[in-house]
Amino acid sequence: DTEVTQTPKHLVMGMTNKKSLKCEQHMGHRAMYWYKQKAKKPPELMFVYSYEKLSINESVPSRFSPECPNSSLLNLHLHALQPEDSALYLCASSRTPDPDTQYFGPGTRLTVL
Amino acid sequence: SQQGEEDPQALSIQEGENATMNCSYKTSINNLQWYRQNSGRGLVHLILIRSNEREKHSGRLRVTLDTSKKSSSLLITASRAADTASYFCATDRSNTGKLIFGQGTTLQVKP
């Protein structure tokens, strides 16, 4: 199984809502990542989890809260988002956090009204 | 901080032609990777070339790396309509898994 799955595929939320994005992989990878991608732009790294511990936070606003409950799961909790947070949110994983191939999920298309 | 620049930004070719995309970066790297993204979907890893390698092949893909010029190129031979996508280079400077993506090249292959 070389797949990274993400749910939901699409999410529309108001600025006062609380929602969560979910990412799952069963490849035994020990590094997982969240990226944000705006239209016609490259992905931008948000967070890196290495062996279930947060190792990189790219100065992401606190309205985005990552969580890694176990080695297969990665969540991104969303609260009080702004319309400019609307984007494609991509999850990825790799065997280790060393320079290595990253496997991406299909993404969650988020719209904040 | 932006690490990679790619050119051209957009490329349109006929099926069967070759497509070449270039990537330049600013600082020393451990490796350079190329990814493909079909419209609005996740990225697919194409090839990884390490800093001590100069050329790598995978099927119809050929990647070169020139660390002295801080540049890489991706050649797709005998292109197909299914190759239509955006192509990104990505570099990893530290051993943290932190990838920095270039701005990407949008390739259109006309049948």
PDB file of C-alpha atoms in Angstrom:
ATOM      1  CA  ASP A   1       0.000   0.000   0.000  1.00  0.00           C
ATOM      2  CA  THR A   2       1.753   3.135  -1.228  1.00  0.00           C
ATOM      3  CA  GLU A   3      -1.124   5.464  -0.673  1.00  0.00           C
ATOM      4  CA  VAL A   4      -1.655   8.510   1.479  1.00  0.00           C
ATOM      5  CA  THR A   5      -5.336   9.201   2.024  1.00  0.00           C
ATOM      6  CA  GLN A   6      -6.895  12.494   3.033  1.00  0.00           C
ATOM      7  CA  THR A   7     -10.408  13.307   4.182  1.00  0.00           C
ATOM      8  CA  PRO A   8     -12.487  15.171   3.418  1.00  0.00           C
ATOM      9  CA  LYS A   9     -11.834  15.911  -0.258  1.00  0.00           C
ATOM     10  CA  HIS A  10     -13.646  19.242  -0.009  1.00  0.00           C
ATOM     11  CA  LEU A  11     -14.518  21.378   2.999  1.00  0.00           C
ATOM     12  CA  VAL A  12     -16.447  24.616   3.245  1.00  0.00           C
ATOM     13  CA  MET A  13     -16.445  26.343   6.603  1.00  0.00           C
ATOM     14  CA  GLY A  14     -17.339  29.641   8.165  1.00  0.00           C
ATOM     15  CA  MET A  15     -14.865  31.767  10.052  1.00  0.00           C
ATOM     16  CA  THR A  16     -16.304  30.710  13.407  1.00  0.00           C
ATOM     17  CA  ASN A  17     -16.334  26.975  12.707  1.00  0.00           C
ATOM     18  CA  LYS A  18     -14.016  24.309  14.054  1.00  0.00           C
ATOM     19  CA  LYS A  19     -13.115  21.510  11.677  1.00  0.00           C
ATOM     20  CA  SER A  20     -10.372  18.929  11.222  1.00  0.00           C
ATOM     21  CA  LEU A  21      -8.503  17.511   8.273  1.00  0.00           C
ATOM     22  CA  LYS A  22      -7.348  13.927   8.438  1.00  0.00           C
ATOM     23  CA  CYS A  23      -4.424  12.169   6.800  1.00  0.00           C
ATOM     24  CA  GLU A  24      -3.533   8.486   6.955  1.00  0.00           C
ATOM     25  CA  GLN A  25      -0.726   6.287   5.645  1.00  0.00           C
ATOM     26  CA  HIS A  26       0.040   2.615   6.186  1.00  0.00           C
ATOM     27  CA  MET A  27       3.498   2.482   4.666  1.00  0.00           C
ATOM     28  CA  GLY A  28       5.284   2.515   8.012  1.00  0.00           C
ATOM     29  CA  HIS A  29       6.615   5.990   7.309  1.00  0.00           C
ATOM     30  CA  ARG A  30       7.917   7.886  10.331  1.00  0.00           C
ATOM     31  CA  ALA A  31       7.760  11.405   8.938  1.00  0.00           C
ATOM     32  CA  MET A  32       4.553  13.215   7.992  1.00  0.00           C
ATOM     33  CA  TYR A  33       3.993  16.682   6.599  1.00  0.00           C
ATOM     34  CA  TRP A  34       1.322  19.310   6.063  1.00  0.00           C
ATOM     35  CA  TYR A  35       1.585  21.668   3.101  1.00  0.00           C
ATOM     36  CA  LYS A  36      -0.606  24.541   1.984  1.00  0.00           C
ATOM     37  CA  GLN A  37      -0.974  25.308  -1.722  1.00  0.00           C
ATOM     38  CA  LYS A  38      -2.671  28.352  -3.195  1.00  0.00           C
ATOM     39  CA  ALA A  39      -3.836  28.349  -6.803  1.00  0.00           C
ATOM     40  CA  LYS A  40      -1.016  28.410  -9.365  1.00  0.00           C
ATOM     41  CA  LYS A  41       1.613  28.427  -6.596  1.00  0.00           C
ATOM     42  CA  PRO A  42       3.956  25.737  -5.280  1.00  0.00           C
ATOM     43  CA  PRO A  43       3.199  23.872  -2.042  1.00  0.00           C
ATOM     44  CA  GLU A  44       4.471  25.592   1.092  1.00  0.00           C
ATOM     45  CA  LEU A  45       5.509  23.543   4.081  1.00  0.00           C
ATOM     46  CA  MET A  46       3.512  24.107   7.264  1.00  0.00           C
ATOM     47  CA  PHE A  47       4.479  21.350   9.706  1.00  0.00           C
ATOM     48  CA  VAL A  48       6.746  18.312   9.918  1.00  0.00           C
ATOM     49  CA  TYR A  49       6.229  15.419  12.314  1.00  0.00           C
ATOM     50  CA  SER A  50       9.200  13.165  12.876  1.00  0.00           C
ATOM     51  CA  TYR A  51       8.588   9.946  14.839  1.00  0.00           C
ATOM     52  CA  GLU A  52       5.260  11.378  16.013  1.00  0.00           C
ATOM     53  CA  LYS A  53       6.859  14.532  17.395  1.00  0.00           C
ATOM     54  CA  LEU A  54       6.470  17.987  15.898  1.00  0.00           C
ATOM     55  CA  SER A  55       9.878  18.867  14.511  1.00  0.00           C
ATOM     56  CA  ILE A  56       9.165  21.842  12.244  1.00  0.00           C
ATOM     57  CA  ASN A  57       6.532  24.560  12.492  1.00  0.00           C
ATOM     58  CA  GLU A  58       7.012  27.089   9.728  1.00  0.00           C
ATOM     59  CA  SER A  59       5.616  29.975  11.800  1.00  0.00           C
ATOM     60  CA  VAL A  60       2.073  28.893  11.064  1.00  0.00           C
ATOM     61  CA  PRO A  61      -0.699  30.885  12.818  1.00  0.00           C
ATOM     62  CA  SER A  62      -2.146  29.191  15.887  1.00  0.00           C
ATOM     63  CA  ARG A  63      -5.551  28.858  14.224  1.00  0.00           C
ATOM     64  CA  PHE A  64      -3.935  25.807  12.584  1.00  0.00           C
ATOM     65  CA  SER A  65      -3.192  23.086  15.128  1.00  0.00           C
ATOM     66  CA  PRO A  66      -1.530  19.836  14.027  1.00  0.00           C
ATOM     67  CA  GLU A  67      -1.806  16.557  15.865  1.00  0.00           C
ATOM     68  CA  CYS A  68      -0.160  13.185  15.330  1.00  0.00           C
ATOM     69  CA  PRO A  69      -2.101  10.591  17.386  1.00  0.00           C
ATOM     70  CA  ASN A  70       0.028   7.702  16.125  1.00  0.00           C
ATOM     71  CA  SER A  71       2.546   6.861  13.431  1.00  0.00           C
ATOM     72  CA  SER A  72      -0.155   6.378  10.777  1.00  0.00           C
ATOM     73  CA  LEU A  73      -2.383   9.357  11.418  1.00  0.00           C
ATOM     74  CA  LEU A  74      -1.979  13.095  11.076  1.00  0.00           C
ATOM     75  CA  ASN A  75      -4.665  15.648  11.800  1.00  0.00           C
ATOM     76  CA  LEU A  76      -4.893  19.361  11.190  1.00  0.00           C
ATOM     77  CA  HIS A  77      -7.373  21.133  13.442  1.00  0.00           C
ATOM     78  CA  LEU A  78      -8.810  24.352  12.110  1.00  0.00           C
ATOM     79  CA  HIS A  79     -10.393  27.126  14.148  1.00  0.00           C
ATOM     80  CA  ALA A  80     -11.348  30.727  13.419  1.00  0.00           C
ATOM     81  CA  LEU A  81      -9.883  30.645   9.929  1.00  0.00           C
ATOM     82  CA  GLN A  82      -9.808  33.574   7.558  1.00  0.00           C
ATOM     83  CA  PRO A  83     -10.943  33.636   3.911  1.00  0.00           C
ATOM     84  CA  GLU A  84      -7.283  33.903   2.847  1.00  0.00           C
ATOM     85  CA  ASP A  85      -6.731  30.456   4.380  1.00  0.00           C
ATOM     86  CA  SER A  86      -8.736  28.974   1.516  1.00  0.00           C
ATOM     87  CA  ALA A  87      -6.346  26.646  -0.306  1.00  0.00           C
ATOM     88  CA  LEU A  88      -5.497  23.040  -1.114  1.00  0.00           C
ATOM     89  CA  TYR A  89      -4.055  21.348   1.971  1.00  0.00           C
ATOM     90  CA  LEU A  90      -1.727  18.501   1.171  1.00  0.00           C
ATOM     91  CA  CYS A  91      -0.457  15.799   3.456  1.00  0.00           C
ATOM     92  CA  ALA A  92       2.701  13.832   2.691  1.00  0.00           C
ATOM     93  CA  SER A  93       4.796  11.128   4.297  1.00  0.00           C
ATOM     94  CA  SER A  94       8.292   9.725   3.917  1.00  0.00           C
ATOM     95  CA  ARG A  95      10.170   6.774   5.405  1.00  0.00           C
ATOM     96  CA  THR A  96      12.232   9.087   7.559  1.00  0.00           C
ATOM     97  CA  PRO A  97      12.710  12.841   7.780  1.00  0.00           C
ATOM     98  CA  ASP A  98      16.043  12.461   6.023  1.00  0.00           C
ATOM     99  CA  PRO A  99      16.246  13.609   2.403  1.00  0.00           C
ATOM    100  CA  ASP A 100      13.856  11.138   0.840  1.00  0.00           C
ATOM    101  CA  THR A 101      10.916  10.738  -1.480  1.00  0.00           C
ATOM    102  CA  GLN A 102       7.721  12.218  -0.118  1.00  0.00           C
ATOM    103  CA  TYR A 103       4.414  10.578  -0.954  1.00  0.00           C
ATOM    104  CA  PHE A 104       1.519  12.994  -1.229  1.00  0.00           C
ATOM    105  CA  GLY A 105      -2.160  12.561  -0.634  1.00  0.00           C
ATOM    106  CA  PRO A 106      -4.759  14.011  -3.033  1.00  0.00           C
ATOM    107  CA  GLY A 107      -5.376  16.999  -0.785  1.00  0.00           C
ATOM    108  CA  THR A 108      -8.346  18.682   0.860  1.00  0.00           C
ATOM    109  CA  ARG A 109      -9.769  21.686  -0.962  1.00  0.00           C
ATOM    110  CA  LEU A 110     -10.698  24.140   1.801  1.00  0.00           C
ATOM    111  CA  THR A 111     -12.960  27.146   1.301  1.00  0.00           C
ATOM    112  CA  VAL A 112     -13.424  29.603   4.161  1.00  0.00           C
ATOM    113  CA  LEU A 113     -16.455  31.848   3.835  1.00  0.00           C
TER     114      LEU A 113
ATOM    115  CA  SER B   1      12.334  31.624   1.476  1.00  0.00           C
ATOM    116  CA  GLN B   2      12.148  30.674  -2.139  1.00  0.00           C
ATOM    117  CA  GLN B   3      14.799  28.194  -3.134  1.00  0.00           C
ATOM    118  CA  GLY B   4      13.963  27.117  -6.653  1.00  0.00           C
ATOM    119  CA  GLU B   5      13.186  29.009  -9.780  1.00  0.00           C
ATOM    120  CA  GLU B   6      11.887  27.198 -12.794  1.00  0.00           C
ATOM    121  CA  ASP B   7      11.693  28.081 -16.415  1.00  0.00           C
ATOM    122  CA  PRO B   8       9.829  28.235 -18.551  1.00  0.00           C
ATOM    123  CA  GLN B   9       6.738  29.028 -16.480  1.00  0.00           C
ATOM    124  CA  ALA B  10       4.603  27.504 -19.222  1.00  0.00           C
ATOM    125  CA  LEU B  11       5.365  25.183 -22.108  1.00  0.00           C
ATOM    126  CA  SER B  12       3.091  23.984 -24.895  1.00  0.00           C
ATOM    127  CA  ILE B  13       4.214  21.230 -27.271  1.00  0.00           C
ATOM    128  CA  GLN B  14       2.784  18.632 -29.620  1.00  0.00           C
ATOM    129  CA  GLU B  15       2.509  14.987 -28.697  1.00  0.00           C
ATOM    130  CA  GLY B  16       5.696  13.142 -29.540  1.00  0.00           C
ATOM    131  CA  GLU B  17       7.962  16.145 -28.991  1.00  0.00           C
ATOM    132  CA  ASN B  18      10.423  16.429 -26.139  1.00  0.00           C
ATOM    133  CA  ALA B  19       9.876  18.810 -23.222  1.00  0.00           C
ATOM    134  CA  THR B  20      12.680  20.354 -21.225  1.00  0.00           C
ATOM    135  CA  MET B  21      12.212  22.197 -17.948  1.00  0.00           C
ATOM    136  CA  ASN B  22      14.909  23.912 -15.948  1.00  0.00           C
ATOM    137  CA  CYS B  23      15.305  24.580 -12.251  1.00  0.00           C
ATOM    138  CA  SER B  24      17.806  26.830 -10.521  1.00  0.00           C
ATOM    139  CA  TYR B  25      18.415  27.079  -6.808  1.00  0.00           C
ATOM    140  CA  LYS B  26      20.375  29.328  -4.507  1.00  0.00           C
ATOM    141  CA  THR B  27      22.141  27.354  -1.805  1.00  0.00           C
ATOM    142  CA  SER B  28      23.867  23.983  -1.450  1.00  0.00           C
ATOM    143  CA  ILE B  29      21.565  20.975  -1.382  1.00  0.00           C
ATOM    144  CA  ASN B  30      21.466  17.333  -0.305  1.00  0.00           C
ATOM    145  CA  ASN B  31      19.282  16.293  -3.186  1.00  0.00           C
ATOM    146  CA  LEU B  32      16.891  17.645  -5.766  1.00  0.00           C
ATOM    147  CA  GLN B  33      13.573  16.070  -6.586  1.00  0.00           C
ATOM    148  CA  TRP B  34      11.035  16.496  -9.372  1.00  0.00           C
ATOM    149  CA  TYR B  35       7.300  16.150  -8.809  1.00  0.00           C
ATOM    150  CA  ARG B  36       4.305  16.237 -11.135  1.00  0.00           C
ATOM    151  CA  GLN B  37       0.901  17.628 -10.220  1.00  0.00           C
ATOM    152  CA  ASN B  38      -2.198  17.135 -12.271  1.00  0.00           C
ATOM    153  CA  SER B  39      -4.671  19.971 -11.949  1.00  0.00           C
ATOM    154  CA  GLY B  40      -5.850  20.423  -8.369  1.00  0.00           C
ATOM    155  CA  ARG B  41      -4.549  17.060  -7.212  1.00  0.00           C
ATOM    156  CA  GLY B  42      -1.721  15.713  -5.076  1.00  0.00           C
ATOM    157  CA  LEU B  43       1.884  15.630  -6.179  1.00  0.00           C
ATOM    158  CA  VAL B  44       3.499  12.533  -7.633  1.00  0.00           C
ATOM    159  CA  HIS B  45       7.195  11.934  -7.116  1.00  0.00           C
ATOM    160  CA  LEU B  46       9.077  11.481 -10.385  1.00  0.00           C
ATOM    161  CA  ILE B  47      12.761  11.261  -9.593  1.00  0.00           C
ATOM    162  CA  LEU B  48      15.336  12.123  -6.928  1.00  0.00           C
ATOM    163  CA  ILE B  49      18.910  13.023  -7.796  1.00  0.00           C
ATOM    164  CA  ARG B  50      21.526  13.325  -5.081  1.00  0.00           C
ATOM    165  CA  SER B  51      24.094  16.090  -4.942  1.00  0.00           C
ATOM    166  CA  ASN B  52      26.900  13.707  -5.945  1.00  0.00           C
ATOM    167  CA  GLU B  53      25.029  12.501  -9.046  1.00  0.00           C
ATOM    168  CA  ARG B  54      25.061  14.252 -12.413  1.00  0.00           C
ATOM    169  CA  GLU B  55      22.414  12.435 -14.402  1.00  0.00           C
ATOM    170  CA  LYS B  56      19.588  10.046 -13.754  1.00  0.00           C
ATOM    171  CA  HIS B  57      17.072   8.260 -15.967  1.00  0.00           C
ATOM    172  CA  SER B  58      13.644   6.817 -15.289  1.00  0.00           C
ATOM    173  CA  GLY B  59      11.658   5.612 -18.272  1.00  0.00           C
ATOM    174  CA  ARG B  60      11.071   8.642 -20.531  1.00  0.00           C
ATOM    175  CA  LEU B  61      12.503  11.011 -17.916  1.00  0.00           C
ATOM    176  CA  ARG B  62      16.059  12.260 -17.809  1.00  0.00           C
ATOM    177  CA  VAL B  63      17.268  14.554 -15.039  1.00  0.00           C
ATOM    178  CA  THR B  64      20.594  16.329 -14.885  1.00  0.00           C
ATOM    179  CA  LEU B  65      22.134  18.177 -11.984  1.00  0.00           C
ATOM    180  CA  ASP B  66      24.927  20.738 -12.172  1.00  0.00           C
ATOM    181  CA  THR B  67      25.867  21.725  -8.632  1.00  0.00           C
ATOM    182  CA  SER B  68      28.459  24.226  -9.848  1.00  0.00           C
ATOM    183  CA  LYS B  69      25.726  26.146 -11.654  1.00  0.00           C
ATOM    184  CA  LYS B  70      23.098  25.280  -9.036  1.00  0.00           C
ATOM    185  CA  SER B  71      20.735  24.070 -11.712  1.00  0.00           C
ATOM    186  CA  SER B  72      18.851  20.989 -12.832  1.00  0.00           C
ATOM    187  CA  SER B  73      16.871  20.050 -15.900  1.00  0.00           C
ATOM    188  CA  LEU B  74      14.062  17.597 -16.500  1.00  0.00           C
ATOM    189  CA  LEU B  75      13.672  16.171 -19.991  1.00  0.00           C
ATOM    190  CA  ILE B  76      10.532  14.267 -20.953  1.00  0.00           C
ATOM    191  CA  THR B  77      11.010  12.440 -24.237  1.00  0.00           C
ATOM    192  CA  ALA B  78       8.270  11.456 -26.677  1.00  0.00           C
ATOM    193  CA  SER B  79       5.651  13.372 -24.708  1.00  0.00           C
ATOM    194  CA  ARG B  80       2.057  12.225 -24.449  1.00  0.00           C
ATOM    195  CA  ALA B  81      -1.164  14.108 -23.777  1.00  0.00           C
ATOM    196  CA  ALA B  82      -1.200  12.422 -20.344  1.00  0.00           C
ATOM    197  CA  ASP B  83       2.017  14.282 -19.476  1.00  0.00           C
ATOM    198  CA  THR B  84      -0.005  17.509 -19.316  1.00  0.00           C
ATOM    199  CA  ALA B  85       0.546  18.727 -15.747  1.00  0.00           C
ATOM    200  CA  SER B  86       2.567  21.105 -13.596  1.00  0.00           C
ATOM    201  CA  TYR B  87       6.111  20.050 -12.809  1.00  0.00           C
ATOM    202  CA  PHE B  88       7.946  21.203  -9.696  1.00  0.00           C
ATOM    203  CA  CYS B  89      11.518  20.852  -8.597  1.00  0.00           C
ATOM    204  CA  ALA B  90      12.123  20.632  -4.859  1.00  0.00           C
ATOM    205  CA  THR B  91      15.302  20.868  -2.854  1.00  0.00           C
ATOM    206  CA  ASP B  92      16.241  19.644   0.603  1.00  0.00           C
ATOM    207  CA  ARG B  93      19.095  21.547   2.203  1.00  0.00           C
ATOM    208  CA  SER B  94      18.973  20.073   5.675  1.00  0.00           C
ATOM    209  CA  ASN B  95      18.373  16.556   6.927  1.00  0.00           C
ATOM    210  CA  THR B  96      14.939  17.503   8.178  1.00  0.00           C
ATOM    211  CA  GLY B  97      12.742  16.514   5.264  1.00  0.00           C
ATOM    212  CA  LYS B  98      11.985  20.167   4.660  1.00  0.00           C
ATOM    213  CA  LEU B  99      11.363  20.468   0.934  1.00  0.00           C
ATOM    214  CA  ILE B 100      11.320  23.841  -0.760  1.00  0.00           C
ATOM    215  CA  PHE B 101       9.521  23.851  -4.081  1.00  0.00           C
ATOM    216  CA  GLY B 102      10.233  25.894  -7.158  1.00  0.00           C
ATOM    217  CA  GLN B 103       7.500  27.934  -8.811  1.00  0.00           C
ATOM    218  CA  GLY B 104       6.760  25.160 -11.293  1.00  0.00           C
ATOM    219  CA  THR B 105       6.412  24.730 -15.036  1.00  0.00           C
ATOM    220  CA  THR B 106       2.985  24.144 -16.537  1.00  0.00           C
ATOM    221  CA  LEU B 107       3.280  21.726 -19.438  1.00  0.00           C
ATOM    222  CA  GLN B 108       0.563  21.291 -22.027  1.00  0.00           C
ATOM    223  CA  VAL B 109       0.932  18.451 -24.520  1.00  0.00           C
ATOM    224  CA  LYS B 110      -1.463  18.753 -27.436  1.00  0.00           C
ATOM    225  CA  PRO B 111      -2.710  15.562 -29.067  1.00  0.00           C
TER     226      PRO B 111
END
